[in-house]
Coordinates of C-alpha atoms in Angstrom, one line a residue:
X1 CA 160.1 172.0 -13.3
X2 CA 163.6 172.1 -14.5
X3 CA 163.5 174.4 -17.6
X4 CA 167.2 174.7 -18.5
X5 CA 170.6 173.5 -17.6
X6 CA 173.7 175.4 -18.7
X7 CA 177.2 173.9 -18.2
X8 CA 180.6 175.4 -18.9
X9 CA 183.9 173.7 -18.4
X10 CA 182.7 170.7 -16.3
X11 CA 185.0 167.6 -16.9
X12 CA 184.5 166.8 -20.6
X13 CA 181.7 169.4 -21.2
X14 CA 183.1 172.6 -22.7
X15 CA 179.9 174.4 -23.1
X16 CA 176.4 173.1 -23.1
X17 CA 172.8 174.4 -22.8
X18 CA 169.9 172.0 -22.5
X19 CA 166.2 172.9 -22.4
X20 CA 163.7 170.5 -20.9
X21 CA 160.0 170.2 -21.2
X22 CA 157.3 168.7 -19.0
X23 CA 156.6 165.0 -19.2
X24 CA 159.2 162.1 -19.5
X25 CA 162.6 163.0 -20.8
X26 CA 165.3 160.4 -21.3
X27 CA 169.1 160.7 -21.7
X28 CA 170.8 157.9 -23.5
X29 CA 174.2 157.2 -24.9
X30 CA 176.9 154.6 -25.0
X31 CA 178.7 153.7 -21.7
X32 CA 181.3 156.3 -20.8
X33 CA 179.7 159.0 -23.0
X34 CA 179.3 161.3 -19.9
X35 CA 175.8 160.8 -18.6
X36 CA 177.1 161.0 -15.0
X37 CA 178.8 164.3 -15.8
X38 CA 175.4 165.9 -16.5
X39 CA 174.0 164.7 -13.1
X40 CA 177.2 165.8 -11.3
X41 CA 176.8 169.3 -12.9
X42 CA 173.2 169.5 -12.0
X43 CA 174.0 168.4 -8.4
X44 CA 176.5 171.2 -8.3
X45 CA 173.8 173.7 -9.2
X46 CA 171.6 172.2 -6.5
X47 CA 174.1 172.7 -3.7
X48 CA 176.0 169.4 -3.8
X49 CA 179.5 169.3 -2.3
X50 CA 182.0 170.9 -4.6
X51 CA 184.9 168.9 -6.1
X52 CA 187.7 170.7 -7.9
X53 CA 188.0 167.5 -10.1
X54 CA 184.9 168.7 -11.9
X55 CA 186.7 171.6 -13.5
X56 CA 187.7 170.9 -17.1
X57 CA 191.4 170.2 -17.5
X58 CA 193.3 173.4 -18.4
X59 CA 190.5 175.7 -17.3
X60 CA 190.5 178.0 -14.2
X61 CA 186.8 177.6 -13.3
X62 CA 183.6 175.8 -14.1
X63 CA 180.1 177.2 -13.9
X64 CA 176.6 175.5 -13.9
X65 CA 173.2 177.2 -13.8
X66 CA 169.8 175.6 -13.5
X67 CA 166.6 177.5 -14.5
X68 CA 163.6 176.2 -12.6
X69 CA 159.9 177.2 -13.0
X70 CA 158.0 177.2 -9.7
X71 CA 154.3 176.9 -9.3
X72 CA 152.5 179.5 -7.2
X73 CA 152.7 178.7 -3.5
X74 CA 155.7 176.3 -4.0
X75 CA 157.5 175.6 -0.7
X76 CA 160.7 177.2 -2.3
X77 CA 158.9 180.5 -2.3
X78 CA 158.5 180.4 1.4
X79 CA 162.1 179.4 1.9
X80 CA 163.3 182.3 -0.3
X81 CA 161.1 184.8 1.7
X82 CA 162.5 183.4 4.9
X83 CA 166.1 183.9 3.6
X84 CA 165.2 187.4 2.5
X85 CA 166.0 186.6 -1.2
X86 CA 164.0 188.7 -3.6
X87 CA 162.8 187.2 -6.9
X88 CA 160.7 188.5 -9.8
X89 CA 157.1 187.2 -9.7
X90 CA 156.4 184.9 -12.6
X91 CA 160.1 184.7 -13.6
X92 CA 162.0 181.4 -13.5
X93 CA 164.3 180.8 -10.5
X94 CA 168.0 180.7 -11.5
X95 CA 170.4 178.7 -9.4
X96 CA 174.1 179.2 -10.3
X97 CA 177.3 177.7 -9.0
X98 CA 180.9 178.6 -9.9
X99 CA 183.8 176.3 -9.0
X100 CA 187.4 177.2 -9.2
X101 CA 190.2 174.8 -10.1
X102 CA 191.7 175.4 -6.6
X103 CA 188.4 174.1 -5.0
X104 CA 186.8 177.4 -4.0
X105 CA 183.1 177.8 -5.0
X106 CA 180.4 180.5 -5.0
X107 CA 176.6 180.0 -5.1
X108 CA 174.0 182.4 -6.4
X109 CA 170.2 182.6 -6.5
X110 CA 169.4 185.0 -9.2
X111 CA 171.9 187.8 -8.7
X112 CA 172.2 187.2 -5.0
X113 CA 175.2 185.5 -3.5
X114 CA 174.1 182.8 -1.0
X115 CA 175.7 179.9 1.0
X116 CA 175.9 176.6 -0.9
X117 CA 173.6 175.2 1.9
X118 CA 170.8 177.5 0.6
X119 CA 171.1 176.0 -2.9
X120 CA 170.9 172.6 -1.2
X121 CA 167.7 173.5 0.6
X122 CA 166.1 174.9 -2.5
X123 CA 167.3 171.9 -4.6
X124 CA 165.9 169.4 -2.1
X125 CA 162.4 171.0 -2.4
X126 CA 162.5 171.5 -6.2
X127 CA 164.3 168.4 -7.6
X128 CA 164.4 164.8 -6.5
X129 CA 167.4 162.7 -7.7
X130 CA 167.1 159.0 -7.3
X131 CA 170.1 156.8 -7.9
X132 CA 171.2 153.4 -6.8
X133 CA 173.3 154.8 -4.0
X134 CA 171.3 157.9 -3.2
X135 CA 170.3 157.8 0.5
X136 CA 168.1 160.9 0.4
X137 CA 164.5 161.4 -0.5
X138 CA 162.5 158.1 -0.2
X139 CA 165.5 156.3 1.2
X140 CA 165.9 158.7 4.1
X141 CA 163.8 157.5 7.1
X142 CA 163.5 161.0 8.4
X143 CA 161.0 161.8 5.6
X144 CA 159.0 158.6 5.8
X145 CA 156.5 159.8 8.4
X146 CA 155.6 162.9 6.3
X147 CA 155.2 160.7 3.2
X148 CA 152.9 158.4 5.0
X149 CA 150.8 161.3 6.3
X150 CA 150.6 162.7 2.7
X151 CA 149.7 159.3 1.3
X152 CA 146.9 158.9 3.8
X153 CA 145.7 162.5 3.6
X154 CA 146.3 162.9 7.4
X155 CA 146.3 166.2 9.1
X156 CA 148.9 166.4 11.8
X157 CA 148.4 170.0 12.5
X158 CA 146.1 169.5 15.6
X159 CA 148.8 167.4 17.1
X160 CA 151.5 170.0 16.3
X161 CA 149.3 172.7 17.9
X162 CA 148.7 170.5 21.0
X163 CA 152.4 169.9 21.3
X164 CA 153.1 173.6 21.0
X165 CA 150.8 174.2 23.9
X166 CA 152.5 171.5 26.0
X167 CA 155.9 173.1 25.2
X168 CA 154.6 176.6 26.0
X169 CA 153.3 175.5 29.5
X170 CA 156.5 173.5 30.2
X171 CA 158.6 176.5 29.4
X172 CA 156.4 178.8 31.5
X173 CA 156.4 176.3 34.4
X174 CA 160.2 175.9 34.4
X175 CA 160.5 179.7 34.4
X176 CA 158.0 180.0 37.3
X177 CA 159.9 177.4 39.3
X178 CA 163.2 179.1 38.7
X179 CA 161.8 182.5 39.7
X180 CA 160.2 181.0 42.8
X181 CA 163.5 179.3 43.8
X182 CA 165.4 182.6 43.4
X183 CA 162.7 184.5 45.2
X184 CA 162.7 182.0 48.1
X185 CA 166.4 182.6 48.5
X186 CA 165.7 186.4 48.8
X187 CA 162.7 186.1 51.1
X188 CA 164.6 186.8 54.4
X189 CA 166.5 189.7 52.8
X190 CA 163.3 191.2 51.4
X191 CA 161.4 190.8 54.6
X192 CA 164.2 192.5 56.7
X193 CA 164.7 195.3 54.2
X194 CA 161.0 196.0 53.9
X195 CA 160.6 196.1 57.7
X196 CA 163.5 198.5 57.8
X197 CA 162.0 200.9 55.2
X198 CA 158.5 200.6 56.8
X199 CA 159.9 201.5 60.2
X200 CA 161.4 204.6 58.8
X201 CA 158.3 205.3 56.6
X202 CA 160.0 207.8 54.3
X203 CA 157.6 209.9 52.2
X204 CA 158.1 211.2 48.7
X205 CA 159.8 214.6 48.8
X206 CA 160.6 214.3 52.5
X207 CA 164.4 214.4 52.0
X208 CA 164.2 217.6 50.1
X209 CA 161.9 219.2 52.6
X210 CA 164.1 218.2 55.5
X211 CA 167.2 219.5 53.8
X212 CA 165.5 222.9 53.2
X213 CA 164.2 223.0 56.8
X214 CA 167.6 222.2 58.3
X215 CA 169.3 224.8 56.1
X216 CA 166.8 227.4 57.2
X217 CA 167.3 226.6 60.9
X218 CA 171.1 226.7 60.5
X219 CA 170.9 230.0 58.7
X220 CA 168.7 231.4 61.5
X221 CA 171.1 230.2 64.2
X222 CA 173.9 232.1 62.4
X223 CA 171.8 235.3 62.0
X224 CA 170.6 235.0 65.6
X225 CA 174.2 235.1 66.9
X226 CA 174.7 238.5 65.2
X227 CA 171.7 240.0 67.2
X228 CA 173.1 239.1 70.6
X229 CA 173.5 242.2 72.8
X230 CA 171.7 244.5 70.4
X231 CA 168.8 245.0 72.7
X232 CA 171.2 246.4 75.5
X233 CA 173.1 248.4 72.9
X234 CA 170.0 250.1 71.7
X235 CA 167.4 250.0 74.5
X236 CA 169.3 249.6 77.8
X237 CA 169.6 252.3 80.5
X238 CA 172.9 253.3 78.9
X239 CA 171.8 252.3 75.4
X240 CA 171.9 254.4 72.2
X241 CA 168.2 255.4 72.5
X242 CA 168.6 256.6 76.1
X243 CA 171.6 258.7 75.1
X244 CA 169.7 260.2 72.2
X245 CA 166.8 261.1 74.5
X246 CA 169.1 262.7 77.0
X247 CA 170.8 264.7 74.3
X248 CA 167.4 265.8 73.0
X249 CA 166.3 267.1 76.5
X250 CA 169.5 269.1 76.9
X251 CA 169.2 270.7 73.4
X252 CA 165.5 271.3 74.0
X253 CA 166.3 273.9 76.8
X254 CA 168.2 276.1 74.5
X255 CA 166.5 275.4 71.2
X256 CA 164.6 278.6 71.4
X257 CA 167.8 280.7 71.7
X258 CA 169.3 279.7 68.4
X259 CA 167.8 278.4 65.1
X260 CA 170.6 275.8 64.6
X261 CA 169.8 274.2 67.9
X262 CA 166.1 273.9 66.8
X263 CA 167.3 272.2 63.6
X264 CA 169.5 269.9 65.7
X265 CA 166.6 269.0 68.0
X266 CA 164.4 268.1 64.9
X267 CA 167.1 265.9 63.6
X268 CA 167.4 264.1 66.9
X269 CA 163.7 263.6 67.0
X270 CA 163.8 262.0 63.6
X271 CA 166.7 259.7 64.6
X272 CA 164.8 258.7 67.7
X273 CA 161.8 257.7 65.7
X274 CA 163.8 255.6 63.2
X275 CA 166.0 254.1 66.0
X276 CA 162.8 253.0 67.7
X277 CA 161.5 251.4 64.5
X278 CA 164.9 249.6 64.1
X279 CA 164.7 248.4 67.7
X280 CA 161.2 247.1 67.1
X281 CA 162.2 245.2 63.9
X282 CA 165.3 243.8 65.6
X283 CA 163.1 242.5 68.3
X284 CA 160.7 240.9 65.8
X285 CA 163.6 239.4 63.8
X286 CA 165.0 237.9 67.0
X287 CA 161.6 236.3 67.7
X288 CA 161.4 235.0 64.1
X289 CA 164.9 233.5 64.2
X290 CA 164.3 231.8 67.5
X291 CA 164.1 227.9 67.0
X292 CA 164.1 224.7 69.0
X293 CA 167.6 223.1 68.9
X294 CA 165.9 219.8 69.5
X295 CA 163.9 220.3 66.3
X296 CA 167.1 220.9 64.3
X297 CA 168.7 217.8 65.9
X298 CA 165.6 215.7 65.0
X299 CA 165.6 217.0 61.4
X300 CA 169.3 216.2 61.0
X301 CA 168.9 212.7 62.4
X302 CA 166.0 211.8 60.2
X303 CA 167.8 213.3 57.1
X304 CA 170.8 211.2 58.0
X305 CA 168.7 208.0 58.4
X306 CA 166.9 208.5 55.0
X307 CA 170.0 209.2 53.1
X308 CA 171.8 206.2 54.7
X309 CA 169.0 203.8 53.8
X310 CA 169.0 205.2 50.3
X311 CA 172.7 204.5 49.9
X312 CA 172.3 201.1 51.3
X313 CA 169.8 200.1 48.7
X314 CA 171.5 202.2 45.9
X315 CA 168.4 204.3 45.2
X316 CA 167.6 208.0 45.4
X317 CA 166.0 208.9 48.8
X318 CA 162.7 209.8 47.1
X319 CA 162.6 206.2 45.6
X320 CA 162.6 204.4 48.9
X321 CA 158.8 204.3 49.1
X322 CA 158.6 202.9 45.6
X323 CA 161.3 200.3 46.5
X324 CA 159.2 199.3 49.5
X325 CA 156.2 198.8 47.3
X326 CA 158.3 196.6 44.9
X327 CA 159.6 194.5 47.8
X328 CA 156.1 194.1 49.1
X329 CA 154.9 192.9 45.7
X330 CA 157.8 190.5 45.5
X331 CA 157.0 189.0 48.9
X332 CA 153.4 188.7 47.7
X333 CA 154.5 186.9 44.6
X334 CA 156.5 184.5 46.6
X335 CA 153.5 183.7 48.7
X336 CA 151.4 183.3 45.5
X337 CA 154.2 181.6 43.6
X338 CA 153.3 178.1 44.9
X339 CA 149.7 178.6 43.9
X340 CA 150.8 179.7 40.3
X341 CA 153.0 176.6 40.0
X342 CA 150.1 174.4 41.1
X343 CA 147.8 176.0 38.5
X344 CA 150.5 175.5 35.8
X345 CA 150.9 171.9 36.8
X346 CA 147.2 171.4 36.3
X347 CA 147.3 173.1 32.9
X348 CA 150.2 171.0 31.9
X349 CA 148.5 167.8 32.8
X350 CA 145.4 168.8 30.8
X351 CA 147.6 169.8 27.8
X352 CA 149.5 166.5 27.9
X353 CA 146.3 164.6 28.1
X354 CA 144.9 166.5 25.1
X355 CA 148.1 165.9 23.1
X356 CA 148.1 162.2 24.0
X357 CA 144.5 161.8 22.8
X358 CA 145.2 163.5 19.4
X359 CA 148.5 161.7 19.0
X360 CA 146.8 158.3 19.7
X361 CA 144.1 159.1 17.1
X362 CA 146.8 160.2 14.5
X363 CA 148.7 157.0 15.2
X364 CA 145.6 155.0 14.6
X365 CA 145.1 156.7 11.3
X366 CA 148.8 156.1 10.4
X367 CA 148.4 152.4 11.0
X368 CA 145.4 152.3 8.7
X369 CA 147.3 154.4 6.0
X370 CA 150.3 152.1 6.4
X371 CA 148.2 149.1 5.5
X372 CA 146.9 150.8 2.4
X373 CA 150.4 151.9 1.4
X374 CA 151.8 148.4 1.9
X375 CA 149.1 147.0 -0.4
X376 CA 149.7 149.7 -3.0
X377 CA 153.5 149.0 -3.1
X378 CA 152.9 145.3 -3.1
X379 CA 150.8 145.7 -6.3
X380 CA 153.8 147.4 -8.0
X381 CA 156.4 144.8 -7.0
X382 CA 155.4 141.9 -9.2
X383 CA 155.6 143.8 -12.6
X384 CA 159.0 145.1 -11.5
X385 CA 160.3 141.5 -11.0
X386 CA 160.3 141.9 -7.2
X387 CA 157.6 139.3 -6.7
X388 CA 159.6 137.5 -4.0
X389 CA 160.1 140.8 -2.1
X390 CA 157.9 142.2 0.6
X391 CA 157.4 145.8 1.7
X392 CA 156.1 147.1 5.0
X393 CA 155.7 150.5 6.7
X394 CA 157.1 149.9 10.1
X395 CA 155.6 152.0 12.9
X396 CA 157.2 152.2 16.3
X397 CA 157.2 154.4 19.4
X398 CA 159.1 157.6 19.1
X399 CA 159.7 160.4 21.5
X400 CA 156.7 162.7 21.7
X401 CA 157.0 165.8 19.5
X402 CA 155.0 168.0 17.1
X403 CA 154.5 165.1 14.7
X404 CA 153.1 162.8 17.4
X405 CA 154.6 159.7 18.9
X406 CA 155.2 157.5 15.9
X407 CA 158.5 156.5 14.3
X408 CA 157.9 155.5 10.7
X409 CA 160.3 153.7 8.4
X410 CA 159.9 151.9 5.1
X411 CA 161.4 148.4 5.3
X412 CA 161.8 145.5 2.8
X413 CA 162.4 141.8 2.8
X414 CA 163.9 140.7 -0.6
X415 CA 163.6 136.9 -0.1
X416 CA 161.0 134.7 1.6
X417 CA 161.8 134.1 5.3
X418 CA 164.3 136.9 5.6
X419 CA 163.7 139.6 8.1
X420 CA 162.6 143.1 7.2
X421 CA 165.2 145.9 7.3
X422 CA 165.9 149.3 5.9
X423 CA 165.8 149.6 2.1
X424 CA 169.4 150.8 1.9
X425 CA 170.8 147.9 3.9
X426 CA 168.7 145.0 2.4
X427 CA 168.2 145.7 -1.3
X428 CA 170.8 145.5 -4.0
X429 CA 171.4 148.4 -6.3
X430 CA 169.0 147.3 -9.0
X431 CA 166.4 146.2 -6.5
X432 CA 166.7 149.5 -4.6
X433 CA 166.0 151.5 -7.7
X434 CA 162.9 149.5 -8.5
X435 CA 161.7 149.7 -4.9
X436 CA 162.1 153.5 -5.2
X437 CA 160.0 153.5 -8.4
X438 CA 157.3 151.3 -6.8
X439 CA 157.2 153.7 -3.9
X440 CA 157.0 156.7 -6.1
X441 CA 154.1 155.3 -8.1
X442 CA 152.3 154.3 -4.9
X443 CA 152.9 157.7 -3.4
X444 CA 152.3 159.7 -6.6
X445 CA 149.1 161.2 -5.3
X446 CA 150.9 162.3 -2.1
X447 CA 152.9 164.8 -4.1
X448 CA 156.4 165.0 -5.3
X449 CA 159.0 167.6 -6.2
X450 CA 158.4 169.4 -9.5
X451 CA 161.2 167.4 -11.1
X452 CA 162.2 163.8 -10.5
X453 CA 165.5 162.4 -11.9
X454 CA 166.2 158.6 -12.0
X455 CA 169.7 157.5 -12.7
X456 CA 169.8 154.1 -14.5
X457 CA 166.8 152.8 -12.6
X458 CA 166.6 150.0 -15.2
X459 CA 170.1 148.7 -14.8
X460 CA 170.3 144.9 -15.0
X461 CA 166.7 144.3 -16.2
X462 CA 165.1 144.0 -19.6
X463 CA 162.1 142.8 -21.5
X464 CA 158.8 142.9 -19.6
X465 CA 160.4 144.4 -16.5
X466 CA 161.9 147.3 -18.4
X467 CA 158.6 147.8 -20.1
X468 CA 156.9 147.9 -16.7
X469 CA 159.5 150.5 -15.5
X470 CA 158.9 152.6 -18.6
X471 CA 155.1 152.5 -18.1
X472 CA 155.4 153.6 -14.5
X473 CA 157.8 156.4 -15.3
X474 CA 155.4 157.6 -17.9
X475 CA 152.6 157.5 -15.4
X476 CA 154.7 159.6 -12.9
X477 CA 155.5 162.0 -15.7
X478 CA 151.8 162.9 -16.0
X479 CA 152.0 164.6 -12.6
X480 CA 155.7 165.7 -12.4
X481 CA 158.5 166.3 -14.8
X482 CA 160.6 163.1 -14.9
X483 CA 164.1 162.8 -16.4
X484 CA 165.7 159.4 -16.7
X485 CA 169.3 158.3 -17.5
X486 CA 168.6 154.9 -19.2
X487 CA 170.1 152.0 -21.2
X488 CA 166.7 150.5 -21.7
X489 CA 165.0 150.9 -25.2
X490 CA 161.6 150.1 -23.5
X491 CA 162.1 153.1 -21.2
X492 CA 163.4 155.3 -24.0
X493 CA 160.4 154.6 -26.2
X494 CA 158.1 156.0 -23.5
X495 CA 159.8 159.4 -23.6
X496 CA 158.1 162.6 -24.7
X497 CA 161.6 164.1 -25.3
X498 CA 164.9 162.3 -25.9
X499 CA 168.5 163.4 -25.6
X500 CA 171.5 161.6 -26.8
X501 CA 174.8 162.0 -25.0
X502 CA 177.9 161.6 -27.1
X503 CA 181.7 161.7 -26.6
X504 CA 183.8 163.0 -29.4
X505 CA 187.6 163.0 -29.9
X506 CA 189.5 165.7 -31.8
X507 CA 192.8 167.3 -32.0
X508 CA 191.9 169.7 -29.3
X509 CA 190.8 167.0 -26.9
X510 CA 187.8 164.9 -25.9
X511 CA 184.4 166.5 -25.4
X512 CA 180.9 165.4 -24.3
X513 CA 178.0 166.8 -26.2
X514 CA 174.2 166.4 -25.9
X515 CA 171.7 166.6 -28.7
X516 CA 167.9 166.6 -28.6
X517 CA 166.7 163.9 -31.1
X518 CA 163.9 164.2 -33.6
X519 CA 161.5 161.3 -34.3
X520 CA 163.8 159.7 -36.9
X521 CA 166.8 160.1 -34.7
X522 CA 164.9 158.6 -31.8
X523 CA 164.1 155.5 -33.8
X524 CA 167.7 155.1 -34.8
X525 CA 168.9 155.6 -31.2
X526 CA 166.5 153.0 -29.8
X527 CA 167.5 150.6 -32.6
X528 CA 171.1 151.1 -31.4
X529 CA 170.1 150.4 -27.9
X530 CA 168.4 147.2 -29.1
X531 CA 171.2 145.8 -31.3
X532 CA 174.4 147.4 -30.1
X533 CA 177.1 148.9 -32.3
X534 CA 175.7 147.5 -35.7
X535 CA 172.2 148.8 -36.1
X536 CA 170.1 146.3 -38.2
X537 CA 166.9 146.7 -40.1
X538 CA 165.3 144.3 -37.6
X539 CA 166.4 146.6 -34.8
X540 CA 164.9 149.6 -36.6
X541 CA 161.6 147.7 -37.1
X542 CA 161.6 146.7 -33.4
X543 CA 162.3 150.3 -32.4
X544 CA 159.4 151.5 -34.5
X545 CA 157.1 149.0 -32.8
X546 CA 158.2 150.1 -29.4
X547 CA 157.5 153.7 -30.3
X548 CA 154.1 152.9 -31.6
X549 CA 153.2 150.8 -28.6
X550 CA 154.3 153.7 -26.3

């Protein structure tokens, strides 16, 4: 409920703080006193379009704040959480708007700066403002279906769930078809590339192994070239070993004649032994370095093919086998893609059938609820002097969606024989306000915002009709906070709290002020409303009777 409204420098209001209670509150005052200023200021705090003309003359800026108490689990709480706005548990929600004289404005929820649209969303959930030219709330056809469901206690969630399943399958099917179409375009390329890779049959690590093998054979070839002719140089008939043996035989003849010759012979023997070992190792090395040139050519050719294919597909050589597996899987998916689409088509048909059944049942329930709502509203029209008018809940076919297949709109006919049409186009201002009240009373059990505000809903009526309006407003106020701007004493007498709006003139300008009235002041104000400028004793007596009857 709206707990407090604070206004500073808005048109004729210099500074004002109003506190509201639960129940039915009325705001009265002479024409031109500034009742509309209060509603404009509240609208500003609730996210209405800013207008620099609201800033009090001579001031740089205007500010308005509204303090709202929210029940636990109120939809506004979910909206705040979704927007990431933190509030203190159990504390009132404070909406604030500042407006500069140059037209700029800022919006706040608590201490957090927010877009004005956020205030508008919060305000729409927390406060309903019903005026003769207000095309929101009950007058907005977009909300009629939800109101009818709430009135009939209908649960549309199964339909929403079924529609979500339809939407999910449709999305999945569209994606599957797109993927299959793209895959079909790549089929020939995949098949050719896979055949090419399969023909080469590269193995993981093969490129590294081949490169190492080729390097070893190339190194062997180079080393082998350096051994050419060594066998003749060492072991031939004129080789080093033959010459050493010849020298040893010659020295051997005279070795006994001199000690140095004996030492020389020993050295030659050792050289022969080591040279023989060197000859053996050179021979063995030559055997080890021997390779098949065809093998080297084959290794080089395969290495070239593997690397070329890797470059072609822009992968590492070792990834070719994995690439082939992926291509094979893609081709398999293409083959299975048609079967998957057929399966999704069957699922979609079943989901649509399920949705259609649930939507048809919900539509049947809505038609039954519409008849009850029409009867409930009809019962409210006669006391509100709308006995010639008719109301109907028109149901038509709408595009399928999460709420079903029904288009719902409240329509009226204000005179016998005239066709039904939208409330905003058929009813006059006074009739529209009373239709709204009749609807609110009929829909009272369906739930409302925590605060409902009616702007001069009793304009142009009096007597029994005004009493009927007051009685119905009081009935609504038992479930929600109701605030009414009124000129009707019958409505004012029903109030649980009463404010008088006054305009004063002084040397420093004109101001609008608001006072909360006590019991005696209430009687005097209602008497003024009954008699006009000159309050008579009879008017006071009549006012007392109205208050007692209320």
